[in-house]
Amino acid sequence: MILTVQQAEDRILSAVSVLEPENRHISDSLGCVLAQDLYAQECLPPFRNSSMDGFAVMSKDVQLARIDQPVQLSVNEIIPAGNVPKLILQSGQAAKIMTGAMLPDGADSVVMVEDTESISEYVKVFQSVNSLENVRLPGESVKTGDLVMPKGKLIRAQEVAMMAALNVQEILVFRLPTVAVISTGDELADLGSNLSPGKIRDSNRYGIMAQLQEMGCQSIDLGICGDKEKNIEETLLDGLLKADALITSGGVSVGEYDVVKSVLSRLGQINFWRVAMKPGKPQAFGLVDGKPIFGLPGNPVSSLTVFELFVRPALRKMAGFSALKRPIFQTTLNQDVVNNTDRVNYMRVLVEKREGKYYAKVTGPQGSGILYSLVLANGLVVIPANTRVKAGESVEMQFFEDAL
Ligand code: AMP
Ligand code: MG
């Protein structure tokens, strides 16, 4: 069966579902999606405090203060951050105050230190202030009971900081999937081993595990399986016991030794697809014991591309994300491109931003085994089937990493 990219994506995404949530300490929650609404149990800031180093005053006392007409006040106390003021400020007085320190009762504003001059126990104020100027009020950022983060929010550094500010220690997050990875093929040699004639290095497994790591997912390295069905089947079943999803590479096309295909078809509801795309036509996808198995093609560029286009969004769905795909941008190509096949072509490009616009340069030969042109690339442009794109025409593009 030949599927369009959209059809393959729809089938994969509708087959996978979000994993059960788990409790995590906030320092271990970066990159997860919140599985609960988070309400503030405290307010922020917790008390009235100064946003400047300066002098707490009554604004009415310094109403007429100007550079050429300073107002002199007596300094009644010094309030460092973390201390509680001892005195109530009276008219004619100022309290020296540090950023973050509690405002004394009686004061309603802070004159910043730059607008003052200290002379022993007096201070000259050269600038008027309004009531509440340079003052942070309790709850002005967050009030007790506020919904600070809804379920579904991605936890980034600022969310971790906010939770700490609110004394939240543990939260419920959606689990990031743990994924087992297997390479298949009798030609594969692992790192460091002798490369005997006819063998190549297994690059896919390391590439896939790196893609998983980039997403924050744990991987389980199941190593290289040759092309023996029994061996592949045992490794696969073992992987499924330990992982939430499984990725194989190689062995899913129409070759005589495409044994992953026969193993997977015995195990469960696996579909073998030819997706109308280049690279990455042969693929397998299905569920065994409710766990998704992604059979990626063996060619290195195909494997990485299929992961980007299908596996990453599916794993993001399992991890509770609502935005599953990378953003799409428009770019122009630096050369004419002809795609006279019935398959969408994902071309490796190096994209630059100039004066707010993206310009893409094809990074070299586009064979699905030519990993080097992917190393030179930072994005993929989409050339629809049977389409000719002229240099300078607009095409869709996605980055592998965060946008330029
Ligand atoms: P296959 O899909 O198994 O027919 O493999 C297609 C091509 O990808 C062949 O040239 C394989 O040698 C190559 N290949 C398969 N698996 C890997 C791998 N793990 N790392 C690098 N190349 C691979
Ligand atoms: Mg193979």
Short mmCIF file of C-alpha atoms and ligand atoms in Angstrom, two decimals:
data_model
loop_
_atom_site.label_atom_id
_atom_site.label_comp_id
_atom_site.label_asym_id
_atom_site.label_seq_id
_atom_site.Cartn_x
_atom_site.Cartn_y
_atom_site.Cartn_z
CA MET A 1 0.00 0.00 0.00
CA ILE A 2 1.28 3.46 -0.85
CA LEU A 3 0.35 6.20 1.60
CA THR A 4 0.83 9.91 1.42
CA VAL A 5 2.93 11.49 4.15
CA GLN A 6 -0.25 12.95 5.61
CA GLN A 7 -2.00 9.57 5.68
CA ALA A 8 0.96 7.87 7.34
CA GLU A 9 1.16 10.65 9.90
CA ASP A 10 -2.57 10.48 10.65
CA ARG A 11 -2.46 6.73 11.14
CA ILE A 12 0.54 6.83 13.41
CA LEU A 13 -0.71 9.72 15.51
CA SER A 14 -4.16 8.27 15.95
CA ALA A 15 -2.72 4.91 17.05
CA VAL A 16 -0.59 6.25 19.90
CA SER A 17 -1.86 7.70 23.12
CA VAL A 18 -0.49 9.65 26.02
CA LEU A 19 1.37 7.69 28.72
CA GLU A 20 0.18 7.65 32.31
CA PRO A 21 1.42 10.58 34.42
CA GLU A 22 3.98 10.28 37.20
CA ASN A 23 5.12 12.44 40.10
CA ARG A 24 8.47 14.14 39.74
CA HIS A 25 10.56 16.49 41.78
CA ILE A 26 10.68 19.86 40.03
CA SER A 27 14.45 19.60 39.54
CA ASP A 28 13.80 16.51 37.46
CA SER A 29 10.89 17.88 35.45
CA LEU A 30 12.53 19.98 32.72
CA GLY A 31 11.19 19.11 29.27
CA CYS A 32 8.12 17.29 30.61
CA VAL A 33 4.51 18.33 30.11
CA LEU A 34 2.49 19.18 33.19
CA ALA A 35 -0.29 16.65 33.83
CA GLN A 36 -2.16 18.73 36.42
CA ASP A 37 -3.41 22.26 36.81
CA LEU A 38 -1.06 24.04 39.16
CA TYR A 39 -2.63 26.55 41.57
CA ALA A 40 -0.60 28.90 43.72
CA GLN A 41 -0.71 28.03 47.42
CA GLU A 42 1.16 31.22 48.22
CA CYS A 43 1.28 34.71 46.76
CA LEU A 44 4.17 36.39 45.00
CA PRO A 45 5.75 38.53 46.19
CA PRO A 46 4.79 37.41 49.68
CA PHE A 47 5.18 40.91 51.24
CA ARG A 48 5.47 44.58 50.26
CA ASN A 49 9.09 45.23 49.27
CA SER A 50 11.44 47.58 47.49
CA SER A 51 12.42 47.03 43.85
CA MET A 52 15.43 49.35 44.23
CA ASP A 53 18.31 50.11 46.50
CA GLY A 54 17.40 53.50 47.92
CA PHE A 55 15.34 55.20 50.61
CA ALA A 56 11.83 54.34 51.70
CA VAL A 57 9.89 57.57 52.15
CA MET A 58 6.44 59.09 52.32
CA SER A 59 5.89 60.29 48.78
CA LYS A 60 4.15 63.44 50.03
CA ASP A 61 7.37 64.46 51.87
CA VAL A 62 9.38 64.56 48.63
CA GLN A 63 6.69 65.93 46.35
CA LEU A 64 8.65 69.11 45.68
CA ALA A 65 12.11 67.53 45.51
CA ARG A 66 14.14 68.57 42.45
CA ILE A 67 17.75 68.49 41.44
CA ASP A 68 18.18 72.15 42.38
CA GLN A 69 15.84 71.95 45.37
CA PRO A 70 16.53 68.78 47.37
CA VAL A 71 14.42 67.70 50.33
CA GLN A 72 16.37 66.64 53.41
CA LEU A 73 15.07 63.73 55.50
CA SER A 74 16.52 62.05 58.59
CA VAL A 75 17.48 58.41 58.16
CA ASN A 76 15.76 56.42 60.90
CA GLU A 77 16.97 52.90 60.10
CA ILE A 78 18.70 50.62 57.60
CA ILE A 79 16.71 47.68 56.24
CA PRO A 80 18.75 44.95 54.51
CA ALA A 81 16.94 42.28 52.43
CA GLY A 82 15.64 39.50 54.64
CA ASN A 83 15.12 41.74 57.68
CA VAL A 84 11.93 43.06 59.18
CA PRO A 85 11.77 46.87 59.70
CA LYS A 86 11.78 47.77 63.38
CA LEU A 87 10.31 51.28 63.14
CA ILE A 88 7.25 52.89 61.70
CA LEU A 89 8.32 55.66 59.31
CA GLN A 90 7.19 59.14 60.32
CA SER A 91 6.90 62.26 58.17
CA GLY A 92 10.33 63.82 57.66
CA GLN A 93 12.07 60.45 57.85
CA ALA A 94 13.58 58.04 55.35
CA ALA A 95 14.72 54.42 55.83
CA LYS A 96 17.73 53.19 53.87
CA ILE A 97 16.44 50.09 52.09
CA MET A 98 17.91 47.35 49.87
CA THR A 99 16.30 45.70 46.88
CA GLY A 100 13.89 43.01 48.08
CA ALA A 101 13.72 44.32 51.65
CA MET A 102 10.39 44.73 53.38
CA LEU A 103 8.98 48.26 53.23
CA PRO A 104 8.47 49.82 56.66
CA ASP A 105 4.96 50.79 57.68
CA GLY A 106 4.42 54.48 57.04
CA ALA A 107 6.46 54.49 53.82
CA ASP A 108 4.62 54.29 50.50
CA SER A 109 7.47 54.63 48.00
CA VAL A 110 11.21 54.32 47.44
CA VAL A 111 13.58 56.93 46.06
CA MET A 112 16.38 55.22 44.24
CA VAL A 113 19.85 55.71 45.62
CA GLU A 114 21.01 57.49 42.44
CA ASP A 115 18.58 60.33 43.21
CA THR A 116 19.92 60.91 46.71
CA GLU A 117 22.99 62.01 48.61
CA SER A 118 23.72 60.71 52.12
CA ILE A 119 25.21 63.06 54.69
CA SER A 120 25.78 61.24 58.00
CA GLU A 121 22.29 60.48 59.41
CA TYR A 122 20.52 62.60 56.79
CA VAL A 123 19.69 62.05 53.15
CA LYS A 124 19.09 64.66 50.47
CA VAL A 125 16.43 63.63 47.95
CA PHE A 126 16.72 65.22 44.48
CA GLN A 127 13.73 63.61 42.82
CA SER A 128 10.05 63.31 43.68
CA VAL A 129 8.35 59.89 43.63
CA ASN A 130 4.73 58.86 43.28
CA SER A 131 2.99 56.75 45.84
CA LEU A 132 3.95 53.07 45.27
CA GLU A 133 6.87 53.98 43.01
CA ASN A 134 9.62 51.32 43.22
CA VAL A 135 7.39 49.24 45.47
CA ARG A 136 6.35 45.65 44.77
CA LEU A 137 3.01 44.80 46.30
CA PRO A 138 2.17 41.40 47.79
CA GLY A 139 0.48 39.21 45.18
CA GLU A 140 1.15 41.61 42.32
CA SER A 141 2.74 38.77 40.36
CA VAL A 142 0.70 35.78 41.58
CA LYS A 143 -2.18 35.62 44.04
CA THR A 144 -2.97 32.65 46.25
CA GLY A 145 -5.39 30.44 44.36
CA ASP A 146 -4.32 31.65 40.89
CA LEU A 147 -3.96 29.04 38.17
CA VAL A 148 -0.30 29.62 37.37
CA MET A 149 0.22 26.76 34.92
CA PRO A 150 -2.48 24.75 33.23
CA LYS A 151 -2.29 21.05 32.51
CA GLY A 152 -0.48 20.60 29.19
CA LYS A 153 2.14 23.28 29.79
CA LEU A 154 5.69 22.44 28.83
CA ILE A 155 8.06 22.77 31.76
CA ARG A 156 10.97 24.99 30.82
CA ALA A 157 13.53 26.68 33.07
CA GLN A 158 11.13 29.53 33.88
CA GLU A 159 8.38 27.11 34.97
CA VAL A 160 10.88 25.32 37.25
CA ALA A 161 11.88 28.67 38.76
CA MET A 162 8.22 29.68 39.22
CA MET A 163 7.41 26.39 40.97
CA ALA A 164 10.38 26.86 43.29
CA ALA A 165 9.23 30.43 44.02
CA LEU A 166 5.86 28.96 45.03
CA ASN A 167 7.39 26.19 47.16
CA VAL A 168 6.10 23.46 44.84
CA GLN A 169 8.36 20.44 45.21
CA GLU A 170 6.63 17.63 43.38
CA ILE A 171 4.34 17.79 40.40
CA LEU A 172 2.44 15.41 38.19
CA VAL A 173 3.89 15.25 34.67
CA PHE A 174 3.29 13.06 31.66
CA ARG A 175 5.97 10.43 31.38
CA LEU A 176 8.48 10.82 28.56
CA PRO A 177 8.56 7.52 26.71
CA THR A 178 11.49 5.14 27.15
CA VAL A 179 12.35 3.75 23.75
CA ALA A 180 14.27 0.60 22.84
CA VAL A 181 16.43 0.79 19.72
CA ILE A 182 17.63 -2.09 17.54
CA SER A 183 19.72 -2.07 14.39
CA THR A 184 19.32 -4.95 12.01
CA GLY A 185 21.61 -6.15 9.28
CA ASP A 186 24.41 -8.71 8.94
CA GLU A 187 26.60 -5.99 7.44
CA LEU A 188 26.68 -3.88 10.59
CA ALA A 189 29.72 -3.55 12.82
CA ASP A 190 29.68 -1.71 16.12
CA LEU A 191 32.06 1.04 17.12
CA GLY A 192 35.59 -0.09 17.74
CA SER A 193 35.21 -3.52 16.18
CA ASN A 194 37.19 -4.60 13.15
CA LEU A 195 35.61 -3.54 9.89
CA SER A 196 35.99 -6.73 7.90
CA PRO A 197 35.24 -6.74 4.15
CA GLY A 198 31.61 -6.09 3.33
CA LYS A 199 30.80 -4.51 6.68
CA ILE A 200 29.84 -0.95 7.55
CA ARG A 201 29.49 0.88 10.82
CA ASP A 202 26.12 0.93 12.50
CA SER A 203 25.34 4.64 12.48
CA ASN A 204 21.55 4.54 12.70
CA ARG A 205 21.34 3.30 16.26
CA TYR A 206 23.56 6.09 17.55
CA GLY A 207 21.71 8.64 15.46
CA ILE A 208 18.31 7.46 16.69
CA MET A 209 19.43 7.37 20.32
CA ALA A 210 20.71 10.94 19.89
CA GLN A 211 17.37 12.01 18.43
CA LEU A 212 15.66 10.47 21.45
CA GLN A 213 18.07 12.17 23.81
CA GLU A 214 17.39 15.51 22.14
CA MET A 215 13.71 15.01 22.99
CA GLY A 216 14.49 14.14 26.59
CA CYS A 217 13.51 10.47 26.10
CA GLN A 218 15.48 7.62 27.62
CA SER A 219 16.68 4.99 25.21
CA ILE A 220 17.44 1.34 25.75
CA ASP A 221 20.25 0.21 23.50
CA LEU A 222 19.44 -3.26 22.23
CA GLY A 223 22.51 -3.34 20.01
CA ILE A 224 22.89 -4.88 16.60
CA CYS A 225 20.85 -7.85 15.51
CA GLY A 226 22.00 -9.56 12.40
CA ASP A 227 19.47 -10.74 9.86
CA LYS A 228 18.42 -13.86 11.81
CA GLU A 229 14.71 -13.81 12.48
CA LYS A 230 14.97 -15.66 15.77
CA ASN A 231 17.53 -13.28 17.13
CA ILE A 232 15.53 -10.23 16.04
CA GLU A 233 12.34 -11.63 17.50
CA GLU A 234 13.91 -12.39 20.88
CA THR A 235 15.55 -8.98 21.09
CA LEU A 236 12.33 -7.26 20.06
CA LEU A 237 10.24 -9.04 22.66
CA ASP A 238 12.81 -8.32 25.34
CA GLY A 239 12.80 -4.63 24.35
CA LEU A 240 9.03 -4.45 24.48
CA LEU A 241 9.03 -5.65 28.09
CA LYS A 242 11.28 -2.79 29.16
CA ALA A 243 10.25 0.09 26.91
CA ASP A 244 7.18 2.13 25.99
CA ALA A 245 8.03 2.04 22.29
CA LEU A 246 10.50 0.35 20.03
CA ILE A 247 12.45 1.46 16.99
CA THR A 248 14.16 -0.82 14.52
CA SER A 249 16.20 0.21 11.54
CA GLY A 250 16.74 -1.73 8.37
CA GLY A 251 15.05 -4.82 7.03
CA VAL A 252 11.67 -3.35 6.09
CA SER A 253 11.91 -3.02 2.34
CA VAL A 254 11.42 -5.73 -0.28
CA GLY A 255 14.86 -7.34 -0.21
CA GLU A 256 15.24 -11.05 0.43
CA TYR A 257 16.80 -10.37 3.83
CA ASP A 258 14.22 -7.90 5.01
CA VAL A 259 13.54 -10.04 8.00
CA VAL A 260 12.22 -7.35 10.33
CA LYS A 261 9.16 -7.43 8.16
CA SER A 262 8.51 -11.12 8.72
CA VAL A 263 9.21 -10.94 12.45
CA LEU A 264 6.95 -7.95 12.96
CA SER A 265 4.12 -9.45 10.96
CA ARG A 266 4.08 -12.46 13.29
CA LEU A 267 4.01 -10.31 16.42
CA GLY A 268 1.05 -8.04 15.99
CA GLN A 269 -0.88 -5.50 14.05
CA ILE A 270 2.00 -4.20 12.02
CA ASN A 271 1.51 -2.37 8.77
CA PHE A 272 4.10 -2.20 6.09
CA TRP A 273 3.89 0.91 4.13
CA ARG A 274 5.46 2.53 1.26
CA VAL A 275 5.09 6.18 1.98
CA ALA A 276 5.22 8.47 -1.03
CA MET A 277 8.30 10.28 0.19
CA LYS A 278 11.98 10.45 -0.55
CA PRO A 279 14.03 9.53 1.38
CA GLY A 280 12.25 6.98 3.55
CA LYS A 281 9.81 5.09 1.38
CA PRO A 282 9.68 1.70 3.12
CA GLN A 283 8.48 1.83 6.70
CA ALA A 284 6.71 -0.32 9.22
CA PHE A 285 4.44 0.81 11.99
CA GLY A 286 2.15 -0.94 14.39
CA LEU A 287 1.32 -1.85 17.94
CA VAL A 288 2.46 -4.91 19.83
CA ASP A 289 0.88 -5.23 23.28
CA GLY A 290 -0.35 -1.68 22.82
CA LYS A 291 3.20 -0.39 22.37
CA PRO A 292 4.18 1.31 19.13
CA ILE A 293 6.90 -0.17 16.99
CA PHE A 294 8.50 2.00 14.34
CA GLY A 295 10.36 0.12 11.63
CA LEU A 296 12.65 2.68 10.05
CA PRO A 297 14.39 2.15 6.74
CA GLY A 298 18.06 1.23 6.88
CA ASN A 299 19.55 4.03 4.83
CA PRO A 300 20.97 6.55 7.31
CA VAL A 301 19.30 9.66 5.89
CA SER A 302 15.98 7.83 5.59
CA SER A 303 16.20 6.65 9.16
CA LEU A 304 16.88 10.13 10.57
CA THR A 305 14.27 11.76 8.34
CA VAL A 306 11.51 9.28 9.12
CA PHE A 307 12.25 9.74 12.79
CA GLU A 308 11.91 13.52 12.41
CA LEU A 309 8.68 13.35 10.43
CA PHE A 310 6.80 10.50 12.15
CA VAL A 311 8.50 9.13 15.25
CA ARG A 312 9.20 12.43 16.97
CA PRO A 313 5.59 13.68 16.72
CA ALA A 314 4.28 10.30 17.92
CA LEU A 315 6.59 10.24 20.93
CA ARG A 316 5.63 13.84 21.70
CA LYS A 317 1.99 12.81 21.69
CA MET A 318 2.82 10.01 24.14
CA ALA A 319 4.59 12.59 26.33
CA GLY A 320 1.50 14.81 26.48
CA PHE A 321 2.55 17.56 24.08
CA SER A 322 -0.15 19.28 22.08
CA ALA A 323 2.22 20.81 19.51
CA LEU A 324 3.60 17.70 17.89
CA LYS A 325 5.41 18.90 14.82
CA ARG A 326 8.24 21.29 14.19
CA PRO A 327 7.13 24.68 12.92
CA ILE A 328 7.01 25.18 9.16
CA PHE A 329 8.70 28.20 7.58
CA GLN A 330 8.83 29.52 4.06
CA THR A 331 12.18 29.77 2.35
CA THR A 332 13.54 30.31 -1.13
CA LEU A 333 15.99 27.96 -2.80
CA ASN A 334 19.20 29.14 -4.37
CA GLN A 335 18.82 26.82 -7.36
CA ASP A 336 16.20 25.25 -9.62
CA VAL A 337 14.98 21.86 -8.38
CA VAL A 338 12.99 19.28 -10.30
CA ASN A 339 11.09 16.50 -8.60
CA ASN A 340 9.64 14.38 -11.39
CA THR A 341 8.66 11.49 -9.13
CA ASP A 342 5.35 10.69 -7.42
CA ARG A 343 7.04 11.09 -4.04
CA VAL A 344 7.47 14.21 -1.93
CA ASN A 345 11.11 15.03 -1.74
CA TYR A 346 12.63 16.20 1.53
CA MET A 347 15.84 17.92 0.53
CA ARG A 348 18.67 18.65 2.91
CA VAL A 349 19.46 22.35 2.98
CA LEU A 350 21.47 24.91 4.85
CA VAL A 351 19.22 27.83 5.70
CA GLU A 352 20.40 31.34 6.44
CA LYS A 353 18.40 34.32 7.60
CA ARG A 354 19.07 37.62 5.89
CA GLU A 355 16.99 40.74 6.52
CA GLY A 356 14.23 38.70 8.10
CA LYS A 357 13.94 36.17 5.24
CA TYR A 358 15.16 32.61 4.96
CA TYR A 359 17.39 31.44 2.11
CA ALA A 360 18.16 27.77 1.57
CA LYS A 361 21.10 26.17 -0.16
CA VAL A 362 21.04 22.48 -1.10
CA THR A 363 23.88 20.83 0.80
CA GLY A 364 25.01 18.33 -1.79
CA PRO A 365 24.04 14.95 -3.25
CA GLN A 366 20.67 13.80 -1.95
CA GLY A 367 21.04 10.01 -2.03
CA SER A 368 19.42 8.42 1.02
CA GLY A 369 22.74 6.93 2.10
CA ILE A 370 24.64 10.21 1.95
CA LEU A 371 24.75 11.23 5.57
CA TYR A 372 27.27 13.97 4.95
CA SER A 373 24.78 16.24 3.21
CA LEU A 374 22.63 15.95 6.35
CA VAL A 375 25.60 16.90 8.49
CA LEU A 376 25.95 20.09 6.43
CA ALA A 377 22.22 20.84 6.68
CA ASN A 378 20.10 22.57 9.31
CA GLY A 379 16.75 21.94 7.68
CA LEU A 380 14.63 20.10 5.15
CA VAL A 381 12.72 21.71 2.32
CA VAL A 382 9.63 20.05 0.95
CA ILE A 383 9.48 19.61 -2.81
CA PRO A 384 6.03 18.21 -3.66
CA ALA A 385 5.67 15.30 -6.11
CA ASN A 386 5.96 16.17 -9.79
CA THR A 387 6.93 19.73 -9.15
CA ARG A 388 9.53 22.03 -10.53
CA VAL A 389 10.72 24.78 -8.20
CA LYS A 390 12.64 27.70 -9.63
CA ALA A 391 15.46 29.42 -7.80
CA GLY A 392 13.94 32.22 -5.73
CA GLU A 393 10.49 30.60 -5.45
CA SER A 394 8.99 30.03 -2.04
CA VAL A 395 8.95 26.51 -0.56
CA GLU A 396 8.07 24.99 2.83
CA MET A 397 10.87 24.18 5.16
CA GLN A 398 11.41 22.88 8.65
CA PHE A 399 14.48 23.08 10.85
CA PHE A 400 15.89 20.08 12.68
CA GLU A 401 16.75 22.24 15.61
CA ASP A 402 15.34 25.44 17.02
CA ALA A 403 14.81 28.06 14.37
CA LEU A 404 17.55 30.51 13.45
P1 AMP B 1 17.95 -2.23 4.49
O1 AMP B 1 16.79 -1.33 4.73
O2 AMP B 1 18.19 -3.15 5.63
O3 AMP B 1 17.86 -2.92 3.19
O4 AMP B 1 19.20 -1.27 4.43
C1 AMP B 1 19.29 -0.25 3.46
C2 AMP B 1 20.69 0.34 3.47
O5 AMP B 1 20.96 0.93 4.72
C3 AMP B 1 21.80 -0.66 3.27
O6 AMP B 1 22.82 -0.06 2.49
C4 AMP B 1 22.28 -0.92 4.66
O7 AMP B 1 23.60 -1.39 4.70
C5 AMP B 1 22.14 0.41 5.29
N1 AMP B 1 21.94 0.29 6.73
C6 AMP B 1 21.04 -0.53 7.34
N2 AMP B 1 21.11 -0.40 8.67
C7 AMP B 1 22.07 0.53 8.91
C8 AMP B 1 22.61 1.08 10.09
N3 AMP B 1 22.16 0.71 11.30
N4 AMP B 1 23.59 2.01 9.99
C9 AMP B 1 24.03 2.39 8.79
N5 AMP B 1 23.56 1.90 7.62
C10 AMP B 1 22.59 0.97 7.67
MG MG B 2 19.16 -4.89 6.00
#
